[in-house]
């Protein structure tokens, strides 16, 4: 009776789960969603200006290459595990099974909550950065900062943030096939749009920076950042790359809905890393070569109010040649579309993780959040829970100036930190206890996992650091405090109560006779 089963569904049944979600996504559709979650522009664009300011162009450009190199280790480690465990719970499920019966429940508890925190705050990063781009588009469409253009105030910025979040929730309430179609549009949007920007921007710019400036110029800005240590400045300049090069686990969240997921899941993970590594570096080079006046980028009296460096680079290039900002606005719209598609995909992934955790009783009121829409077969309640929490995260926009820094740090630490748990468990598990899938690293598995684990630990550590000095309420990175409180409460819940009943992933198939 199982002869005609999809290979991913067969493995899912072996792991103790019945097929509940529609398994209709192809490799290309899964790759599209994974690629859209990483996105070409959404990581680089919002942090490009600050990373450039820390240590100049050379550190930024070569930092992307270094981070891409280590990201491949993480991707290969995760692809191997994904091939063995093609389930919607992905990291959370992997951690439970790889850590064994003694430590499995605690490992899956930590991993699930780290991943949940990272993904939900990830929706916030897309909504915030998307609103930032939209703010620049409105400013240039109504004039410029020098010509009476409208610069959206904080209350309107918050409305844009909330509006994007709600739109993503509405779209995710429909069938996954709708999201998959949108994400196919997304991958072409980003590939074609990215190619246009990478090629067009340097051609339009009246002058381009010499290669010596882009690849070897090191320049700190201690007056603006308060940082005088070269090593510290270089570490912070890599944040843009570390923030951009993750999210490829989105393919793993969709494995219960992907055909041949034990093969196509790993392919989608590694393909996403490869595409983003190449296109991301090209995008950084295009922006950096096209800089017209380095010091003018941060001038609060410039045309974009010194608020968004990529927007000023685009404006300088197009206004310098055509004496208008139409081209800059069009390219900013392409970038904004990337944020829109990225937020939509992250909402999809976040809802799947909440659904999987609720299915196993790991979230308060789990019976509510694990319900699947009877018609569309998507976890609609989980979608709206994620949207509501994301909106709450954005409320401090009205009073606090470093909201994006904090949300970005929380997102990266939670999201990437969740990778560390199953990778560490895979590294220490006895090889005869691991059932490999079609993608298997063999003897290289442990060394690759070790490098990946150490890189993740380093990445999480640097996102806890202050990014500006002297430290004040306006420059304070409150991510450590927010994480300490939230993770502290989660661990307290574990010690006081959850450890007594939470056992990790709960089978919904009788392993002895195959009955549901």
Short mmCIF file of N, CA and C in Angstrom, two decimals, residues 211 244 319 454 470:
data_model
loop_
_atom_site.label_atom_id
_atom_site.label_comp_id
_atom_site.label_asym_id
_atom_site.label_seq_id
_atom_site.Cartn_x
_atom_site.Cartn_y
_atom_site.Cartn_z
N UNK A 211 38.69 50.60 -8.54
CA UNK A 211 38.74 49.29 -7.88
C UNK A 211 39.53 49.36 -6.57
N UNK A 244 22.24 38.93 6.32
CA UNK A 244 21.67 38.62 5.01
C UNK A 244 21.70 37.13 4.68
N UNK A 319 20.05 61.28 -10.76
CA UNK A 319 19.91 62.74 -10.85
C UNK A 319 21.14 63.36 -11.50
N UNK A 454 30.59 26.44 15.42
CA UNK A 454 31.43 27.52 15.93
C UNK A 454 31.10 28.84 15.24
N UNK A 470 29.19 56.75 22.44
CA UNK A 470 28.94 56.19 23.77
C UNK A 470 27.54 55.62 23.86
#
